Structures are given as structure tokens and as C-alpha cells.
Amino acid sequence: MRFDDPALLALLCLLPPYLWLLRREARLVRPRYLLPQLHGAPPLAGRASRRMRAMPWLPILRGVALVLIIIAATRPQATTVEAVKPAVGIDIVLVIDASSSMTAARLTGNETRMEAARRVARDFIAERQANGTDRIGLVMFQRRALVLSPLTLDLDAIDEMVDVSVRSGLIPDGTALGVATMEAIDLLRGSDAASQIVVVLTDGENNVPDITPNQAAAVARATGVKLYAIGLPSNPRAVGVGFSELTLVYMADETGGVYFRATDSQELADAYQSISDLERKRVGDELFLTTEELAPWFLIAAGLLIALEIGLRSTWWRRAP
């Protein structure tokens, strides 16, 4: 329960002196007529009934009624959470390396890096689809970058593109990491979402000098885009060998993102889940509440107590004029 105007509760401080005055007034009441004393009977003054002894406590009913009226004036409310969902949408661009090394190398078991990348990316898209407010764009790259989709809420179409279109051989082979990242940043231009992120997945070293990954990171930082990087190393025990791991670390750190190293399909799935959790925590949740006004119930209770006091004064504790 919450109070819409809790400052009015300060009026409760006035009740103790008010009740003290009422009770004092009740105790000072004296009979208005003198009754004749019967010979041999004990004095009437010493035979006050329980009803008369309890009469000074009658103002308690009025005091409790006043407490209820003051509480009602503060507008007490009961709130209930109806639903929880992301407060605002997130704009996300997925950048997936489609170079020949992604197809040739195995990540775990019989699954190639490309197959694992597609499967985990589709799981990530399905989670975004459940939120209903996130937009996703898609870029794949080899020797050059290919924008498969701008930002869209049609995540079914994005899911199909990842499953069907993200594969090696559609464009010349190579690793244009910087160019692809810049294309993704360009897709986020004009976005008014609370968070704009690019998720880059690669297993290779940038070998297209047109735009370097460091230059792309500088642009992302200037435009408020956060870069998350996922690296798939050829040799899990070696750092920075065979692919641009140190470059990916720099891109993430420079823009406030995080770098993830995935040596198997489970770590790859964990990386996407961590990105999802980080962004959800950053953006926050919106609570949809229903509010019930409780003031009428307090007023009804106060009215019943006042009616009870009036009834008792008119019947059980009635005094002769």
C-alpha cells in the first residue's frame, strides 16, 4: 500500500491531545438532578455502574474514526504488477563473418563454426522476438561487407536470412572486419532507441585496409554505438594468434562493450546470452501497474464508527437533559 499524499499523515499528531480533551470532558460530567436519598440506603454516588465507568472511553470511537478519515485523505492505494517487459526497444545489428575459414573449421563435434554461428544467432533473434520491441539489422562479410537487412521488427525475415543467406561464397573471400563494422554503424544512424549495439562475430584477422577496425571503433564511440565482439580462435590456447583478438578487445573496450572468447558452441551461446542480459539490465524494465483506491473503504469504516458512537450515546449511554 502507498499514499498519494503522505504529508497529510502529520495531522495524526493532533489526535492525542484532542482525545485527551474529549475524555476529560466526559469525566467531568455531573448529574443535573439531585435524587432523594432513601433512609438506610447506601449513597448513590458510590454505586456507579460499569456502564457509567466505561463512558469516558466512548470518545475512542470518534478518535479512531478521525484516524481513518485522515488516512483516507492521503489517498491510500494498492498497486499490482500486471506485466513486465523491456521499457524501450534496443536496436541491434548482427555482423557475422562468412569467410571460408568459418566453414572449414569445426567448433565442436561435427558442427562447423558457421553452423554454430547461425544456430546461436537464431536463438538470440528468437529471444528478441519474444520482447516484441527490439529491431535487428544483419550484415555478413568476407572480402567486402554485404548488408542483408536494415533495422526491422520483422524478425522472422531476419531469422530466415541468417539460416539461408549467411554463408561463404556469395562474395570474394577475405575478412573486411573494419568495413563490415562501419556498415553496421551506418545502419544505426538516426536510431532513437535507448541502446544501439553492434554484435561482431569473427574468426579472422582484418585484411582489408579500406577501413580499419580501430577507425570503426572510433566512429562507434563518437556516435554512441556500443560494440560487442565475439572471437572464435583457431587455437584456443593462443591469444592473438590467427585472428584479431587484441583488435576485438580494443573495439569493445573503446565503446563500452564487452569482448567474448568462444572456443566451443556452448561458450558461443553463453556470449550471446550475456549480451542479452547486459542490455536488458542497462535498458531496464517497465512495470505495468493497476492501482486500486482504498480511501472509500477507510471512509466507510469511519462512518460506521461515528454511527456506532451516536447510537450508543442515544441509547446505552443516553443522559437525561
XYZ file of C-alpha atoms in Angstrom:
321
model
C 0.000 0.000 0.000
C 1.199 3.509 -0.830
C -0.113 7.011 -0.032
C -0.617 9.542 -2.805
C -0.309 12.484 -0.359
C 1.594 11.145 2.680
C 2.211 14.651 4.104
C -1.348 14.660 5.463
C -0.376 11.898 7.887
C 1.172 14.662 10.016
C -2.378 15.503 11.145
C -2.307 12.330 13.235
C -0.078 14.196 15.705
C -3.090 16.332 16.691
C -5.227 13.378 17.717
C -3.704 12.518 21.147
C -4.392 15.962 22.689
C -7.840 16.023 21.078
C -8.755 12.626 22.540
C -7.388 13.662 25.928
C -9.700 16.698 25.964
C -12.720 14.597 24.959
C -12.046 12.026 27.676
C -11.501 14.740 30.280
C -14.798 16.345 29.296
C -16.562 13.005 29.676
C -15.121 12.516 33.172
C -16.248 15.989 34.296
C -19.900 15.283 33.507
C -22.044 15.620 36.657
C -25.701 14.643 37.205
C -28.042 17.590 36.705
C -30.694 16.458 39.249
C -30.449 15.557 42.899
C -32.384 12.439 43.767
C -33.784 11.954 47.272
C -31.829 9.610 49.455
C -33.834 6.740 50.884
C -33.414 6.170 54.636
C -30.927 3.411 55.251
C -29.887 3.030 51.609
C -26.196 3.409 50.712
C -25.201 6.614 48.961
C -25.936 6.613 45.233
C -22.636 8.309 44.470
C -20.708 5.206 45.367
C -22.654 2.868 43.137
C -21.501 3.899 39.619
C -22.327 1.115 37.166
C -19.906 -0.421 34.718
C -21.729 1.454 32.004
C -21.003 4.808 33.646
C -17.391 3.869 34.362
C -16.865 2.974 30.701
C -18.473 6.155 29.398
C -15.225 8.248 29.407
C -13.787 5.803 26.848
C -16.582 6.459 24.356
C -14.570 9.208 22.529
C -12.113 6.484 21.457
C -14.587 5.549 18.725
C -14.548 9.120 17.428
C -10.738 9.188 17.581
C -10.381 6.001 15.538
C -12.891 7.393 13.041
C -10.778 10.543 12.692
C -7.664 8.431 12.122
C -9.449 6.603 9.325
C -10.629 9.893 7.793
C -7.085 11.319 7.807
C -5.728 8.140 6.202
C -8.460 8.340 3.565
C -7.445 11.951 2.827
C -3.934 10.750 1.914
C -5.467 8.562 -0.838
C -4.095 5.127 0.089
C -3.621 2.908 -2.955
C -2.913 -0.765 -3.560
C -0.824 -1.499 -6.667
C -0.478 -4.790 -8.517
C 2.075 -5.616 -11.225
C 0.218 -6.655 -14.368
C 3.149 -7.211 -16.742
C 6.862 -6.710 -17.104
C 8.589 -6.049 -20.392
C 11.579 -4.086 -21.674
C 10.909 -0.381 -21.162
C 12.093 0.529 -24.664
C 13.380 -1.353 -27.674
C 17.024 -1.997 -28.461
C 18.427 -1.556 -31.959
C 20.881 -4.346 -32.766
C 22.974 -5.076 -35.839
C 24.417 -8.573 -36.128
C 27.698 -8.746 -38.048
C 28.705 -12.303 -38.997
C 31.962 -13.397 -40.585
C 31.218 -15.664 -43.559
C 34.809 -16.261 -44.669
C 35.899 -19.709 -45.831
C 37.626 -20.415 -42.505
C 34.241 -20.309 -40.778
C 33.089 -23.206 -42.923
C 36.294 -25.223 -42.934
C 36.968 -25.269 -39.189
C 34.967 -27.248 -36.647
C 33.863 -25.599 -33.416
C 32.636 -28.667 -31.540
C 31.834 -32.152 -32.792
C 30.638 -32.189 -36.374
C 29.346 -28.604 -36.269
C 31.335 -26.022 -38.199
C 31.846 -22.513 -36.898
C 29.410 -21.217 -39.492
C 26.722 -23.712 -38.478
C 27.187 -22.900 -34.800
C 27.178 -19.151 -35.520
C 23.910 -19.420 -37.452
C 22.230 -21.594 -34.833
C 23.178 -19.415 -31.865
C 22.349 -16.196 -33.730
C 18.883 -17.584 -34.483
C 18.362 -18.369 -30.792
C 19.352 -14.788 -29.994
C 16.861 -13.482 -32.576
C 14.101 -15.674 -31.125
C 14.650 -14.144 -27.684
C 14.461 -10.650 -29.142
C 11.259 -11.646 -30.920
C 9.706 -12.553 -27.583
C 10.309 -8.994 -26.376
C 8.497 -7.540 -29.372
C 10.202 -4.125 -29.246
C 13.753 -4.805 -30.470
C 14.829 -4.139 -34.050
C 17.590 -6.138 -35.712
C 19.714 -5.492 -38.789
C 22.027 -8.008 -40.451
C 25.439 -7.692 -42.106
C 27.677 -10.512 -43.359
C 31.185 -10.050 -44.641
C 34.086 -11.631 -46.406
C 36.306 -9.521 -48.683
C 33.606 -6.880 -48.525
C 30.522 -6.305 -46.410
C 27.024 -7.209 -47.566
C 24.014 -5.638 -45.844
C 21.331 -8.306 -45.810
C 18.739 -6.275 -43.899
C 18.328 -2.829 -42.366
C 16.851 -2.498 -38.891
C 13.449 -4.154 -38.794
C 10.857 -5.560 -36.418
C 10.221 -8.412 -38.861
C 12.470 -10.821 -37.007
C 11.040 -13.803 -38.874
C 12.657 -12.410 -42.006
C 15.955 -11.862 -40.158
C 15.847 -15.426 -38.854
C 15.335 -16.773 -42.379
C 18.189 -14.667 -43.737
C 20.573 -15.980 -41.083
C 19.522 -19.544 -41.871
C 19.639 -19.267 -45.667
C 21.728 -16.276 -46.756
C 24.627 -16.164 -44.293
C 27.138 -18.491 -45.951
C 30.501 -18.446 -47.653
C 30.968 -17.973 -51.378
C 28.436 -15.213 -52.069
C 31.195 -12.587 -52.192
C 35.000 -12.782 -52.610
C 36.798 -14.379 -49.695
C 38.573 -12.265 -47.100
C 37.973 -10.572 -43.745
C 36.730 -6.978 -44.035
C 36.134 -6.568 -40.303
C 36.504 -2.775 -40.263
C 34.308 -2.247 -43.342
C 31.582 -4.526 -42.006
C 31.576 -2.807 -38.616
C 31.266 0.593 -40.308
C 28.316 -0.663 -42.379
C 26.625 -1.801 -39.180
C 27.214 1.562 -37.500
C 25.717 3.278 -40.559
C 22.544 1.181 -40.199
C 22.092 2.636 -36.715
C 22.251 6.218 -37.951
C 19.123 8.083 -36.861
C 18.109 5.429 -34.331
C 16.199 6.824 -31.358
C 16.340 3.607 -29.330
C 17.647 3.767 -25.778
C 20.525 1.483 -26.789
C 22.243 0.916 -30.135
C 24.611 -2.031 -30.316
C 26.620 -3.967 -32.878
C 27.473 -7.619 -32.251
C 30.519 -8.650 -34.315
C 31.446 -12.317 -34.709
C 34.658 -13.336 -36.487
C 37.436 -15.892 -36.523
C 39.906 -13.977 -38.690
C 42.300 -11.071 -38.955
C 41.169 -7.919 -40.736
C 42.895 -7.942 -44.146
C 41.039 -5.185 -45.984
C 42.775 -1.843 -45.325
C 39.954 0.404 -46.609
C 38.637 0.916 -43.064
C 40.458 -0.497 -40.060
C 38.637 -1.911 -37.026
C 40.183 0.848 -34.883
C 38.737 3.512 -37.169
C 35.321 1.862 -36.999
C 35.569 1.755 -33.188
C 36.348 5.475 -33.098
C 33.233 6.229 -35.166
C 31.124 3.965 -32.937
C 32.329 5.751 -29.840
C 31.602 9.177 -31.362
C 28.052 8.159 -32.332
C 27.202 6.357 -29.079
C 27.141 2.857 -30.568
C 28.345 0.035 -28.336
C 30.375 -2.765 -29.902
C 30.199 -6.304 -28.569
C 32.805 -8.618 -30.093
C 32.880 -12.424 -30.189
C 36.069 -14.149 -31.282
C 36.363 -17.765 -32.429
C 40.078 -18.602 -32.131
C 41.653 -21.325 -34.272
C 43.955 -22.227 -31.395
C 42.094 -21.864 -28.058
C 45.390 -21.839 -26.139
C 46.930 -18.979 -28.123
C 45.972 -15.336 -27.645
C 46.056 -13.012 -30.634
C 47.335 -15.706 -32.987
C 45.480 -16.427 -36.238
C 42.798 -13.820 -35.691
C 42.484 -10.240 -34.439
C 41.679 -10.990 -30.797
C 43.530 -7.963 -29.437
C 41.749 -5.816 -32.002
C 38.373 -7.158 -30.869
C 39.262 -6.418 -27.252
C 40.134 -2.841 -28.213
C 36.907 -2.363 -30.201
C 34.800 -3.480 -27.256
C 36.699 -1.517 -24.608
C 36.745 1.647 -26.696
C 32.941 1.729 -26.983
C 31.892 0.395 -23.573
C 31.127 -3.095 -24.851
C 32.498 -6.489 -23.905
C 34.711 -8.994 -25.727
C 33.864 -12.704 -25.514
C 36.175 -15.572 -26.437
C 34.255 -18.654 -27.592
C 36.181 -21.902 -28.034
C 33.099 -24.123 -28.355
C 29.406 -23.840 -29.164
C 28.390 -23.542 -25.508
C 30.695 -20.574 -24.928
C 29.315 -19.034 -28.106
C 25.763 -19.408 -26.808
C 26.818 -18.013 -23.425
C 28.335 -14.971 -25.146
C 25.067 -14.082 -26.886
C 23.128 -14.692 -23.665
C 25.485 -12.418 -21.733
C 24.977 -9.666 -24.296
C 21.212 -10.081 -23.964
C 21.371 -9.915 -20.155
C 23.688 -6.883 -20.136
C 21.446 -4.898 -22.463
C 18.260 -5.844 -20.626
C 19.798 -4.709 -17.340
C 21.046 -1.482 -18.920
C 17.752 -0.544 -20.528
C 15.613 -1.645 -17.580
C 12.080 -2.923 -17.285
C 8.764 -1.182 -17.445
C 6.168 -2.207 -14.902
C 2.519 -2.055 -15.827
C 0.561 -1.490 -12.613
C -3.100 -1.493 -11.685
C -3.990 0.877 -8.864
C -6.952 0.414 -6.523
C -8.097 3.390 -4.457
C -8.575 2.312 -0.828
C -9.878 5.639 0.530
C -13.585 4.671 0.194
C -13.069 1.670 2.467
C -11.459 3.833 5.158
C -14.325 6.347 4.885
C -16.921 3.584 5.194
C -15.220 2.258 8.321
C -15.034 5.780 9.777
C -18.724 6.332 9.050
C -19.660 3.090 10.810
C -17.680 4.062 13.914
C -19.300 7.509 14.031
C -22.731 5.927 13.628
C -21.895 3.475 16.426
C -20.869 6.328 18.755
C -24.045 8.284 18.019
C -26.139 5.163 18.556
C -24.510 4.392 21.914
C -24.918 7.983 23.118
C -28.578 7.863 22.132
C -29.338 4.524 23.779
C -26.976 2.737 26.143
C -25.126 5.854 27.312
C -28.010 8.277 26.975
C -28.076 11.031 29.638
C -31.071 12.879 30.952
C -31.169 16.545 29.935
